[in-house]
Every structure is written in C-alpha cells, then in structure tokens.
Coordinates of C-alpha atoms and ligand atoms in Angstrom, one line a residue:
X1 CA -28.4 -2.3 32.5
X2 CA -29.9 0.2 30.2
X3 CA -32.4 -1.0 28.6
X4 CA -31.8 -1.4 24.5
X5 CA -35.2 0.0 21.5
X6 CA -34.7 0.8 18.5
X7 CA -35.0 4.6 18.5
X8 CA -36.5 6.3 15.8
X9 CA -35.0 9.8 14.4
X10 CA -36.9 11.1 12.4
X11 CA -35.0 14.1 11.5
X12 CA -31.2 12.1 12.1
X13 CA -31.8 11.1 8.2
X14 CA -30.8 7.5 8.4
X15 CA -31.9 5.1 5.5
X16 CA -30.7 1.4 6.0
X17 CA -30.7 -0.9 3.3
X18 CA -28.9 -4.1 4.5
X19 CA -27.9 -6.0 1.5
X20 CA -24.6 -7.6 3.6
X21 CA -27.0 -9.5 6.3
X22 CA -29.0 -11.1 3.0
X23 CA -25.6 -13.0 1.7
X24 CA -25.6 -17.0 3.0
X25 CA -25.6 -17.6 6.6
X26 CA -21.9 -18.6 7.0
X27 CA -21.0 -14.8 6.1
X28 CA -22.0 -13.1 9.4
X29 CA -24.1 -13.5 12.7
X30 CA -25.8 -11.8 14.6
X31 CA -25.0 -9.1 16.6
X32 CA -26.3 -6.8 19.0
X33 CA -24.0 -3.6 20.8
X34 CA -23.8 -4.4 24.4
X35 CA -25.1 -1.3 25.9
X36 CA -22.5 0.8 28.0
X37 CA -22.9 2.7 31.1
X38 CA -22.2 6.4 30.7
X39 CA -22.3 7.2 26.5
X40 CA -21.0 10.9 25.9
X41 CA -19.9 11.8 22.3
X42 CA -16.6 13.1 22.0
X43 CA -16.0 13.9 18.6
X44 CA -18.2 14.4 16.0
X45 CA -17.2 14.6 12.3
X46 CA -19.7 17.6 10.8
X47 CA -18.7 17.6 7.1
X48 CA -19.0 13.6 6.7
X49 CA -22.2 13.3 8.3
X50 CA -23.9 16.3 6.0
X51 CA -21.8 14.1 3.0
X52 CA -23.8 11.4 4.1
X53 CA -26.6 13.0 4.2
X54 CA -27.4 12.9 8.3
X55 CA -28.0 15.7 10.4
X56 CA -25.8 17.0 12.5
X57 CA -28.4 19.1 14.6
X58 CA -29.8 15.9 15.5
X59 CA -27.2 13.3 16.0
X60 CA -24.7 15.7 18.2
X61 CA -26.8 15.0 21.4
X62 CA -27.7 12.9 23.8
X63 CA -29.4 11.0 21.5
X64 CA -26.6 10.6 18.8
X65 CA -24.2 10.0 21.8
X66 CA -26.9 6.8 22.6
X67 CA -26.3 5.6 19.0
X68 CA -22.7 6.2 18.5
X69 CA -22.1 3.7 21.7
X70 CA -24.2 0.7 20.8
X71 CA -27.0 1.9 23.4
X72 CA -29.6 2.5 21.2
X73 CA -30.0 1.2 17.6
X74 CA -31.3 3.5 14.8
X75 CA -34.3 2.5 12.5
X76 CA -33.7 0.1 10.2
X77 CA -30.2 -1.0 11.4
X78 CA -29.8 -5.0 11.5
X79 CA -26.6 -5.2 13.6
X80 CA -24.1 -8.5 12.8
X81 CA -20.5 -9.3 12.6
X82 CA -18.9 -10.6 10.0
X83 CA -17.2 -13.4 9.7
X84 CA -13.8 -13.8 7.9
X85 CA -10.3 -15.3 7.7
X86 CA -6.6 -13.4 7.5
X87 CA -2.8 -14.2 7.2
X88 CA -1.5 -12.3 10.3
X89 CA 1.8 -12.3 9.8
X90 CA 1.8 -14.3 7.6
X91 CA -0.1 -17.1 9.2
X92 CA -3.9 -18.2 8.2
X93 CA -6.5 -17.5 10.9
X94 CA -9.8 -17.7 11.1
X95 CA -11.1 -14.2 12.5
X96 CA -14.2 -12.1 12.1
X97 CA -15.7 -8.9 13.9
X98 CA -14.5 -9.4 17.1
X99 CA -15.2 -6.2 18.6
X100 CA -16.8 -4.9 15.7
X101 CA -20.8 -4.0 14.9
X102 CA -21.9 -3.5 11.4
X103 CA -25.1 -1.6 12.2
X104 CA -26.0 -1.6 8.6
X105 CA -25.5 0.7 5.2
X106 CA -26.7 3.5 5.2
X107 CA -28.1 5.0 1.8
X108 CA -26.8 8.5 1.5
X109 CA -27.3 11.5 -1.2
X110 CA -26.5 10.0 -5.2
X111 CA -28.0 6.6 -3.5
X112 CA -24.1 6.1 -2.6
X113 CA -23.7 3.2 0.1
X114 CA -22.1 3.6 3.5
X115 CA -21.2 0.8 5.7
X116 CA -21.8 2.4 9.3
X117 CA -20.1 0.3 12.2
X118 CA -19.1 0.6 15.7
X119 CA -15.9 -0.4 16.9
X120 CA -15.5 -1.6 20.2
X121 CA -19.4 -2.4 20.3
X122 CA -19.2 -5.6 22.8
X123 CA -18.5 -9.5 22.3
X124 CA -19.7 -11.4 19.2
X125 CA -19.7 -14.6 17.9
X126 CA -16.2 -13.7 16.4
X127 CA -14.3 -12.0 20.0
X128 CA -12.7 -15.5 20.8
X129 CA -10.8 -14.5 24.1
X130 CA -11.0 -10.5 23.7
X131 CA -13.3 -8.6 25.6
X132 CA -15.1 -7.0 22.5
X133 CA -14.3 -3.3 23.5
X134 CA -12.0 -0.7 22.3
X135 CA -10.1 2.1 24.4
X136 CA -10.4 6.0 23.8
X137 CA -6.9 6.6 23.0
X138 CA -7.0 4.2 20.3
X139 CA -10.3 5.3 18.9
X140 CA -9.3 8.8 18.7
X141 CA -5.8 7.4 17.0
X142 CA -8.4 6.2 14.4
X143 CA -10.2 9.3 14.0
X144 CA -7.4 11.5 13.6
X145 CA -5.6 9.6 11.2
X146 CA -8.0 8.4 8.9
X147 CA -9.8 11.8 8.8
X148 CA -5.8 13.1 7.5
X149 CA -5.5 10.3 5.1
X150 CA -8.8 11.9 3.5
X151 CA -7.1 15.5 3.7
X152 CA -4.4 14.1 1.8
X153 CA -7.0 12.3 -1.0
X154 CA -6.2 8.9 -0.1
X155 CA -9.0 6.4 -0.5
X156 CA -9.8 5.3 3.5
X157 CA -12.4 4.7 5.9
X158 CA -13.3 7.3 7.5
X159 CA -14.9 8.6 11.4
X160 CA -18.0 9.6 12.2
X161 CA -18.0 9.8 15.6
X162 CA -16.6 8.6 18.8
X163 CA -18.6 7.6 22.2
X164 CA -16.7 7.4 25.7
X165 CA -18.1 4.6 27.4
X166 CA -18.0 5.2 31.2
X167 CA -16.4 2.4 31.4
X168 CA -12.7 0.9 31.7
X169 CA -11.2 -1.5 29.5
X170 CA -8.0 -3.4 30.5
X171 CA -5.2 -3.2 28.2
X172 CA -2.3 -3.8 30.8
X173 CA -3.8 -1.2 32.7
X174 CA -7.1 0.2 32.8
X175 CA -7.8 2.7 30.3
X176 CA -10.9 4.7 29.3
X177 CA -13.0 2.7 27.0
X178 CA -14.7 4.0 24.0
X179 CA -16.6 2.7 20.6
X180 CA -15.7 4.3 17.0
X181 CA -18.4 4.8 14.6
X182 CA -16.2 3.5 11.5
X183 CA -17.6 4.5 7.7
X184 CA -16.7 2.6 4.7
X185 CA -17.1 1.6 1.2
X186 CA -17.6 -1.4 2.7
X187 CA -16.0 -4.2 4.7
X188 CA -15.3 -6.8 2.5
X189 CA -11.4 -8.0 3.2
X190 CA -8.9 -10.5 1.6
X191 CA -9.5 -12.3 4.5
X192 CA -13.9 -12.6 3.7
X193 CA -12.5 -14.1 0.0
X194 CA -10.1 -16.5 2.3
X195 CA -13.0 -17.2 4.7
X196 CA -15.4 -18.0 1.8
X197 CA -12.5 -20.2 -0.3
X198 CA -12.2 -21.8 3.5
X199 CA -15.7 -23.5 3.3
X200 CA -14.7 -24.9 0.1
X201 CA -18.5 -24.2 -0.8
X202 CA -18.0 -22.7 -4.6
X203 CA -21.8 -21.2 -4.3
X204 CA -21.3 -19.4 -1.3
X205 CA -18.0 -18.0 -2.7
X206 CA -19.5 -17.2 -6.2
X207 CA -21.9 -15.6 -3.9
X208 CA -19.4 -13.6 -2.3
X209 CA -18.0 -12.3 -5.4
X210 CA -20.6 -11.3 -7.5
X211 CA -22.3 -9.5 -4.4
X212 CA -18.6 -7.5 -4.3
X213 CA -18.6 -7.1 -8.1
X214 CA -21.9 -5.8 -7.9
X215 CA -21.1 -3.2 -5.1
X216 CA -17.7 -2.0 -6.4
X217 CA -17.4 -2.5 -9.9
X218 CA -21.0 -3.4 -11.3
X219 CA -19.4 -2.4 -14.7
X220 CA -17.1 -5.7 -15.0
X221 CA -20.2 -8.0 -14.1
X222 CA -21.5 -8.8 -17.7
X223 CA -18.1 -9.3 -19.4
X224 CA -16.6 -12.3 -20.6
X225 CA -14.6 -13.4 -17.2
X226 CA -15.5 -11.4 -15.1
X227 CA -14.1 -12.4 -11.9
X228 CA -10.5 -12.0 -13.6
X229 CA -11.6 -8.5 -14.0
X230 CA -12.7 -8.7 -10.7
X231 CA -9.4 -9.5 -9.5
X232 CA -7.6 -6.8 -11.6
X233 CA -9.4 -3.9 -10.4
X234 CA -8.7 -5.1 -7.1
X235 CA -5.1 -5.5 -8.3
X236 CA -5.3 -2.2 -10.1
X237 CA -6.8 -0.4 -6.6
X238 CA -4.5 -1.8 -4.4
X239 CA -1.3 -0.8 -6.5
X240 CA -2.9 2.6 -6.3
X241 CA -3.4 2.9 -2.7
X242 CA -0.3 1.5 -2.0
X243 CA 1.8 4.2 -4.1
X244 CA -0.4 6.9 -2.2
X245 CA 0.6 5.7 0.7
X246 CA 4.7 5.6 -0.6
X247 CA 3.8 9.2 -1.6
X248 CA 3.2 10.7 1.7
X249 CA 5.3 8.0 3.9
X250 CA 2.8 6.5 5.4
X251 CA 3.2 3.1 6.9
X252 CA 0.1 0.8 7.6
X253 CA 1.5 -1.4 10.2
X254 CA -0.6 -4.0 10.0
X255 CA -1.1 -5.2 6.9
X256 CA -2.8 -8.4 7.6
X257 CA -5.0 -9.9 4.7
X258 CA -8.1 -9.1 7.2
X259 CA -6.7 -5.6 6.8
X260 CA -6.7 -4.9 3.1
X261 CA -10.3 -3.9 1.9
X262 CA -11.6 -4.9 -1.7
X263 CA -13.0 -1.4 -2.0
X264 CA -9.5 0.0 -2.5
X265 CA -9.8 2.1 0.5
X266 CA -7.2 2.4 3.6
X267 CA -8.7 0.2 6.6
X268 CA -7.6 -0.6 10.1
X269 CA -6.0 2.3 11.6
X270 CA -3.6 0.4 14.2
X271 CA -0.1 0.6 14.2
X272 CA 0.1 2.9 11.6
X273 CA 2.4 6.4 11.8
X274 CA 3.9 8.5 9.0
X275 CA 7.7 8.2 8.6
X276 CA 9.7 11.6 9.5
X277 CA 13.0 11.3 8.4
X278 CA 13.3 9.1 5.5
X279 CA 14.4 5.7 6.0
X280 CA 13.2 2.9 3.7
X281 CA 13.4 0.7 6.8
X282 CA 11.3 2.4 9.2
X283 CA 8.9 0.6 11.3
X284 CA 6.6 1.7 14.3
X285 CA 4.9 -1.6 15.6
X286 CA 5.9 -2.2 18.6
X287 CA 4.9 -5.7 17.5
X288 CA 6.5 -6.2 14.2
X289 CA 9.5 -7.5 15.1
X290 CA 11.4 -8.7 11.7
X291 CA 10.5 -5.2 10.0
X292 CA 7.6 -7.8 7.5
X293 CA 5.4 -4.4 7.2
X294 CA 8.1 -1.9 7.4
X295 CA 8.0 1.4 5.2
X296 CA 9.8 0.0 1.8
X297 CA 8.1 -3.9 1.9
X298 CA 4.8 -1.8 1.5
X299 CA 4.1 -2.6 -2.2
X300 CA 5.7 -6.5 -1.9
X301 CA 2.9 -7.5 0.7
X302 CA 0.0 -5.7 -0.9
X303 CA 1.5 -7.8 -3.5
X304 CA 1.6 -11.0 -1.2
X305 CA -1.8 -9.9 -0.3
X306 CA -3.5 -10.2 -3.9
X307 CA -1.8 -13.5 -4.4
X308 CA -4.1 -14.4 -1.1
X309 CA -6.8 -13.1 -2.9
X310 CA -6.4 -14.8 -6.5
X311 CA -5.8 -18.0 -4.4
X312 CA -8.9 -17.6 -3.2
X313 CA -10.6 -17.1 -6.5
X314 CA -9.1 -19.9 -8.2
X315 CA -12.3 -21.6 -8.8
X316 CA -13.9 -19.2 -10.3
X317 CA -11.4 -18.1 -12.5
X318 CA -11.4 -21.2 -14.9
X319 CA -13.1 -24.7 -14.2
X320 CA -9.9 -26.3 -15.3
X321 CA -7.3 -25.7 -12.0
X322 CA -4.1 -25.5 -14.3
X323 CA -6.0 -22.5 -16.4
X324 CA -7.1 -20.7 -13.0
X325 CA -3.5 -20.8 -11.9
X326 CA -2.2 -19.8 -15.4
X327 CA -4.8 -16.8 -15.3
X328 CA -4.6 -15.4 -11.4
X329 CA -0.3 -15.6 -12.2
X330 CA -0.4 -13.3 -15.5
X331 CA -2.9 -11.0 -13.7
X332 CA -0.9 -10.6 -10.5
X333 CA 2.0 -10.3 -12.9
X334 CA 0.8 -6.8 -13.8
X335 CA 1.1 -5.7 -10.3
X336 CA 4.8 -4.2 -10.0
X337 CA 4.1 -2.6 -13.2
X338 CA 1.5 -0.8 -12.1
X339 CA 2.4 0.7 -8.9
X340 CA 5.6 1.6 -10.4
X341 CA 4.1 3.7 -13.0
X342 CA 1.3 5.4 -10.0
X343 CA 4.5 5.6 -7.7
X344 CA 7.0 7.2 -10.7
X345 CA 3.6 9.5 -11.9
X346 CA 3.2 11.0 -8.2
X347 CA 7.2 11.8 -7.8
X348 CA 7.0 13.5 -10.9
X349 CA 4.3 15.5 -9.7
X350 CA 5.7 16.0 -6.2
X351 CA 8.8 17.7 -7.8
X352 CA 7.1 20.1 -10.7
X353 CA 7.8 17.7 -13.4
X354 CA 5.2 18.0 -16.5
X355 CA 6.8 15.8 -19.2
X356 CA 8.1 12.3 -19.1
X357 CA 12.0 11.5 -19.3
X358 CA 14.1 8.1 -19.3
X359 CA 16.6 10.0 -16.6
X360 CA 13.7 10.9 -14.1
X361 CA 13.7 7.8 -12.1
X362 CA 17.4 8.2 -11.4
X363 CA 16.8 11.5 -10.3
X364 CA 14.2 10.8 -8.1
X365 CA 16.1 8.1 -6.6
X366 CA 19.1 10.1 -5.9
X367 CA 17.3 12.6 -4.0
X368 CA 15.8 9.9 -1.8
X369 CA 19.8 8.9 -1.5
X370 CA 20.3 12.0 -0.5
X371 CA 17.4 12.4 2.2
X372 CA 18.3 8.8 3.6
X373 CA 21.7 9.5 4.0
X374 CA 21.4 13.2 5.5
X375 CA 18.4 11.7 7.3
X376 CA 16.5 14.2 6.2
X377 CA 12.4 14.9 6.8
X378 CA 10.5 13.2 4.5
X379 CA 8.0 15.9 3.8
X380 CA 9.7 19.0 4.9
X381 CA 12.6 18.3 1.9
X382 CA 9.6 17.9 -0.7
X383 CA 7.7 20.5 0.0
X384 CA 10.6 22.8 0.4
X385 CA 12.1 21.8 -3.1
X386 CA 12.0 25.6 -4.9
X387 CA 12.4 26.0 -8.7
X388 CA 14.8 29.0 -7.8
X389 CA 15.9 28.3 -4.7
X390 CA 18.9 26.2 -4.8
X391 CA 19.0 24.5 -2.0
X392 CA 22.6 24.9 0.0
X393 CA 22.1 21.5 2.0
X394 CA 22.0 19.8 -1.4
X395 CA 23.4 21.8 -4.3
X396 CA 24.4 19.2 -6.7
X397 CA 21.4 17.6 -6.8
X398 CA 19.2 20.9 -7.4
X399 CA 21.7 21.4 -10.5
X400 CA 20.1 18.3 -12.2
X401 CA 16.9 19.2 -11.1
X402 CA 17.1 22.8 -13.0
X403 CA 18.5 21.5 -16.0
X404 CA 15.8 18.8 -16.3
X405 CA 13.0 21.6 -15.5
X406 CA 14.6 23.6 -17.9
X407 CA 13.7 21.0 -20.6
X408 CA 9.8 21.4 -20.3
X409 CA 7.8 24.7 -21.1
X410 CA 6.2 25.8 -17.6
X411 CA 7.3 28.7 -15.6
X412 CA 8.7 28.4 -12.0
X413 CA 5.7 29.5 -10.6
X414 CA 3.5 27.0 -12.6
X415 CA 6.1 24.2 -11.1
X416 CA 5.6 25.8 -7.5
X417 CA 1.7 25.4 -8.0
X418 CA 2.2 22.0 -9.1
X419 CA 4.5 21.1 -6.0
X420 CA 2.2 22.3 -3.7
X421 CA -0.5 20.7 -5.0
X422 CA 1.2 17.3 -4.4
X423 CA 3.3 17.8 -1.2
X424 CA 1.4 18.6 2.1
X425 CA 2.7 21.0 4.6
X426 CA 1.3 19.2 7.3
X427 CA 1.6 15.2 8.1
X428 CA 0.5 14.0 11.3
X429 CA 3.3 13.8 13.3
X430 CA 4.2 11.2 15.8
X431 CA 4.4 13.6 18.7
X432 CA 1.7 15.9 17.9
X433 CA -0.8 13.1 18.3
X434 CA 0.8 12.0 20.9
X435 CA 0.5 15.1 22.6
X436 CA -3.4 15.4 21.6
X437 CA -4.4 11.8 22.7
X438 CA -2.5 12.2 25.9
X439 CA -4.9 15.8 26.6
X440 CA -7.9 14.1 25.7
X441 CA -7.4 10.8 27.3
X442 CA -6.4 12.1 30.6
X443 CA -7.4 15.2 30.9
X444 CA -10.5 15.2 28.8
X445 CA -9.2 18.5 26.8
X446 CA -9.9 17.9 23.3
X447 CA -8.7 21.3 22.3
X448 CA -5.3 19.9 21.1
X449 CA -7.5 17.1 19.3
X450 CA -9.9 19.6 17.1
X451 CA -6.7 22.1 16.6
X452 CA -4.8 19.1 15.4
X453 CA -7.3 18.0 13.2
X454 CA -8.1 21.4 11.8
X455 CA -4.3 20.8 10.6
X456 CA -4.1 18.0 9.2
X457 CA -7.4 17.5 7.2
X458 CA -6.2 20.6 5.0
X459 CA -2.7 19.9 4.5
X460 CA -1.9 21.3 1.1
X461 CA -2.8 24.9 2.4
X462 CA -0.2 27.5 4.1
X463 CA -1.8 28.8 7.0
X464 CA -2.3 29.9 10.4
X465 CA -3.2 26.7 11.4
X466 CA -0.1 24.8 10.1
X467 CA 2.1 26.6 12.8
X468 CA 3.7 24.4 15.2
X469 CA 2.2 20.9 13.2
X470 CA 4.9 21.2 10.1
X471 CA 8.2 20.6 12.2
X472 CA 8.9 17.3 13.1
X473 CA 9.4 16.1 16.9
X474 CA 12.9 17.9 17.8
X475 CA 13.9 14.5 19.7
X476 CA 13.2 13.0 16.1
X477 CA 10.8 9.5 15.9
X478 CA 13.5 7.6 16.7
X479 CA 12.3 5.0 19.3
X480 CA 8.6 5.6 18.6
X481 CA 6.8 2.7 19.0
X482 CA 2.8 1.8 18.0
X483 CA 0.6 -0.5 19.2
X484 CA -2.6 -2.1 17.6
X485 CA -4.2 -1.1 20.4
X486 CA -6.7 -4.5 21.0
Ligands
AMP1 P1 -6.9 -6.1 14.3 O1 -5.5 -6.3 14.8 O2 -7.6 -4.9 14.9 O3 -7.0 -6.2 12.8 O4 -7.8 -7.3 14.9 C1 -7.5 -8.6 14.5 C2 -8.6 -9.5 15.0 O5 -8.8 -9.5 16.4 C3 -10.0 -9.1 14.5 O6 -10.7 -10.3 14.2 C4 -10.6 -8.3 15.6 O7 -12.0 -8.3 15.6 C5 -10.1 -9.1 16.8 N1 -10.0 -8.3 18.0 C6 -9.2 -7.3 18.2 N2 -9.4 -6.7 19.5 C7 -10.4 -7.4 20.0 C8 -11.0 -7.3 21.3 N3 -10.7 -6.4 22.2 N4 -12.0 -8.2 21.5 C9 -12.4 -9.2 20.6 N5 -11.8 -9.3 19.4 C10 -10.8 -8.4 19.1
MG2 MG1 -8.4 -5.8 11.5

C-alpha cells in the first residue's frame, strides 16, 4: 500500500477553499481516495489547467500523475462525497458519490470557483454494492466528449486529467481501471434538492438553497422570493442547455435527476452519443429500453426533471402548501416557452436567417421532414446548406429557403458566415471514438485520442484536421449501442 500525505506543490498553483464540506453534516461524508498501485497520467488537458490557473509544468509529472489518482492529496483539499437522491428512470433513489471524490474547489484567476473531483477514486460511504472505481475506456469516453461539448460552447463539465490505475476493474470482464479528474461549476444535482426535501429538515434545505443561490446566482438572493427566482433560473438554464443540446443532436442518455446539475452545465458523461442521421427517435443506451431518454423526449424530461426540483422546493416557496404548489406550477409553466424560443432562435441561426418570420418554424420543420425521411446526416445537411448552392438531393425545399432569404438584407456570404458560425464541421462520431478508445485502451496508443480531440474541440473551423472526422461511420450508427460504463 502506498502510503497517503498531503503533498505540497508549491509551484502546481492550487488554492482550496472548501465552502461544500461546511454545509450541515447530512450533506456529505468523508472521504479519502483509496490509493492505487501503478498511477501514470494519460491525458492532460493544457488550456483548462492554465484557465484555472494551475501549472501545467508542474502537474504533468510524476507528481500530478500521484494527484490525479487519489494517491496523494494536494494542499488544502478536504476530500468527501456527497450525498444525494435521483429518479433513475423514473424511480426515487437514494444515491450519492459512489465512486466519486470531491477533493475540494479550487479558487482560480477572477476568484472563479472550480469544483475539482476524481472519478473512480475508491469506495465511500455512498458506493453501496459497487466497487468505487471507474475503467479507462469510460474515462477517456468522458474526456473526449465533454472536452467537444465545450468546442461546441455548450455549458458542461469539463476534464482535467485522467490517471491509469495499474489496476483492473471488473465490468464483465477485466478492464483497465482509471480515475477522471472531473471540473465543474459545481455538483449540486436535482437529486441534492431531492436528498435535502428527503430529510424533511426545512433548515437543512433552506441551507441547501441559499448556499446554491449564493454560488450560482448571488444576484436573486436579496429579492422578494427568492427561491422562486431560484427556481426560474434553474428553469431558464436548463431550457437552454437542453435546446443546445437539440442543436447539435446530442443525446445525454442518462438523464437521471442525479444527472442534471443546478449550475446549468452538461454533467455525467455516460451513455451519451451524438445522433448521425436524423431520427427523432434515436437512442444509444444499451440500457434504455422504452426509448424514456431518447433524442426528441430531451426537452419533456428536463421538464419532468424541474418539476422534481420545484417539488423539492415547495416549502420554501410559500408557507401556505396550496400557494407553493400554485407558484412552482406557473413557474414550470414557462418552461416549453422558453426552450422553444432558444430552440426556434438557434435554427434560425443554423440556417443564415437574420430576421424573424411567422413561416420560419414550418420551414425548419420541413427540412427536418426531409432529413428524417431521406435519413439524412444530421450535421453534414446543416452545414452543407449554401445560399447559392441549390441543393439537387432537395430542391424544393432550397426554393423556400431562397425566397425567405431573399426577404432580409444580408448578402450570401454574410449568411455563409453566419452558418458556419452555428453548424460544426466536426461532431464526435460514434465510430471515431470508438476507434480512439479501442487504441488507447488496448494498445496504449493515444495518438488516435489527441488527433481526435484536436478535431473536435475546434469544430466550427475548416481544416486539416477535420479530414477523415466530418463523414459519418459508412456502416451508419445503426446498432450502436452505449453503456454507462459503472
Ligand atoms: P451514474 O449512472 O454514473 O450516474 O451513477 C449512478 C449512481 O451509482 C451514483 O450514485 C454513482 O456514484 C453510483 N455508482 C456508479 N458506479 C459505481 C461504482 N463502480 N461503485 C460505486 N458506486 C457507483
Ligand atoms: Mg451520475
């Protein structure tokens, strides 16, 4: 066993300032990384870490590799789980970090606040029957992904780094193991407002809420309810990040109440794949049987979701029940309006539109017709779109499309620059990370990984480095299944 200090980097420039460990007891435990036997980093993410102020010189060594795996802690880390609740499926739960470490936020440049944790850290309070430990290919999954949903400007988690272990982990079959150092806004989930309603402890959850007000949207805190406006910028985030997400086809997979973070940001990088050819219905999850988290019921559970959370509020929202009910309905009532106008506003932009018409939802819509019923690429048909370039697969459609650009003042060119703006060349495709986990997991080659990554965390751009990452799989993602990889 390798023995466990707290290590002090002077030059790594980590500041810890644990305000999550100082909420009431019933809100976390505990927790310290169960040290592994053979830590060696495998991917280190440069441009976040000098974003967050660390330094890269230091922390890609030895010594970083020691951190990134749970076997030493840095200075000021005070490692715990957290505890919290979810619908799975549908179903309440009581969870928590199971094979998760929060080593502690980490102050960065601006004073902005980063929760750093390690996935796959060991057993906790929380692991119930799991073995606390994560697998490399699903790590890496993780890193890739998340690291494109931030090339695309989507508000998500993001990777720092990820440790091999040494060791195996048994999923099935024994697989390499590995621990993901996971950056976030923060943690806080539906299922931590679930947990807290749980207790039935109105202090601890008033607790709970004005410590999330306070660290996401200190602005609401003095008004006159401000937990309603609590719940409305959650609303408000959520019907954002869900429309991205529509935007680009990406499908979550798994989207649990544990798995929907108050920040507003992506989290939980399981199942989750980007639709190819578009289908409404597409799922991946080799799990999700009855299609619940399927590409088009996207925007109905986050909706689900934030009913989860405003039932979990209810006592704060009004000291009369009847009142809090009344209020958490008319604010969740503003949901589909919302993400229909962040949905409508990004398909406008995606095809060069500048101006607002009665007729453009009808025209969106029948192009998606079209691409659903010539099962068309999701992507490759957006970004293709040309202002004078009518397109021979699908003439009749490009007629209404010039006649409605011709009704606005820009230029073809100033509609191109729009376009491509708003539709990436690159997505990451099923098989091309398929291809780079399978080189780095068993043959340790990571060169696939860093050329895939240099791919898709600048997706707008034409380049060299698109080539061979813009066409989708030629079998098609038909059959291509996910798994949440526990
Ligand atoms: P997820 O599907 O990743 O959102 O995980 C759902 C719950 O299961 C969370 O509470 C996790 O912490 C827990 N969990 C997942 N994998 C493991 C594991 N290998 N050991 C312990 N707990 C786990
Ligand atoms: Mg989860």
């Amino acid at each position: 066993m390798i023995s466990k200090t707290a290590v002090d980097f002077p030059n790594a420039g980590w500041r810890f300032d644990n305000t999550y460990s100082r909420l009431p007891q019933q809100f976390h435990s505990r927790a310290t990384p169960t040290p592994v036997r053979l830590p060696e980093l495998v991917v280190f993410n440069h441009s976040l870490a000098e974003d967050m102020g660390l330094r890269s010189q230091v922390l890609e060594s030895d010594a970083g590799a020691a951190v990134f795996s749970g076997n030493a802690i840095p200075q000021g880390a005070e490692p715990i789980a957290q505890a919290y609740a979810g619908h799975q499926f549908g179903h309440f739960t009581i969870l928590g970090d199971g094979r998760a470490i929060l080593l502690g936020e980490h102050l960065g440049p601006n004073k902005k606040r980063w929760d750093v944790q390690l996935k796959g850290a060991g057993r906790t309070a929380y692991s119930r029957r799991g073995d606390g430990r994560a697998a490399l290919g699903p790590m890496l999954r993780e890193y890739i992904i998340s690291e494109a949903m931030h090339g695309l400007r989507i508000p998500t988690t993001r990777s720092l780094a990820v440790a091999s272990t040494g060791e195996s982990v048994f999923r099935g079959e024994d697989l390499p193991g590995a621990v993901l150092t996971r950056i976030a806004a923060s943690h806080i989930r539906v299922g931590t407002f679930e947990y807290a309603a749980r207790e039935q402890n109105a202090g601890a959850l008033r607790e709970l809420a004005d410590y999330t007000i306070q660290r996401h949207c200190p602005e609401i805190a003095g008004g006159t309810n401000p937990y309603r406006s609590f719940l409305e910028e959650v609303i408000e985030r959520q019907a954002l990040l869900v429309a991205k997400w529509m935007l680009v086809g990406f499908i979550h997979g798994v989207m649990n109440t544990d798995n929907m973070a108050l920040s507003g940001e992506t989290i939980d990088y399981g199942p989750c794949a980007f639709m190819d050819t578009y289908d409404p219905a597409t799922v991946f999850s080799s799990i999700d049987l009855n299609g619940r988290y399927a590409y088009a019921n996207q925007p109905g559970i986050t909706h689900w979701n934030l009913a989860r959370l405003a039932e979990a509020l209810l006592p704060l929202l009004d000291s009369d029940e009847n009142t809090a009910v009344e209020i958490a309905k008319e604010s969740l009532g503003i949901f589909p309006r919302i993400f229909q106008q962040h949905w409508l506003s990004g398909m406008r932009l995606k095809i060069g539109l500048f101006t607002e018409e009665e007729g453009d939802m009808a025209l969106i819509e029948s192009l998606l017709e079209w691409m659903h019923r010539s099962r068309s690429d999701y992507t490759n048909t957006l970004r293709l779109l040309d202002p004078e370039k009518v397109s021979t697969a699908n003439p009749a459609w490009h007629v209404g499309w010039s006649a409605r650009l011709g009704r606005q003042s820009q230029t073809p060119e100033e509609v191109r620059q729009q376009m491509r703006l708003h539709n990436p060349v690159v997505i990451p495709r099923n098989h091309k990370v398929e291809e780079a986990l399978e080189a780095a997991t068993s043959a340790g080659d990571y060169g696939l990984m860093h050329r895939l990554l240099a791919a898709v965390t600048n997706p707008f751009e034409e380049g060299v480095v698109q080539d061979g990452y813009r066409e989708p799989s030629p079998n098609g993602s038909e059959g291509y299944q996910t798994f949440c990889g526990t």
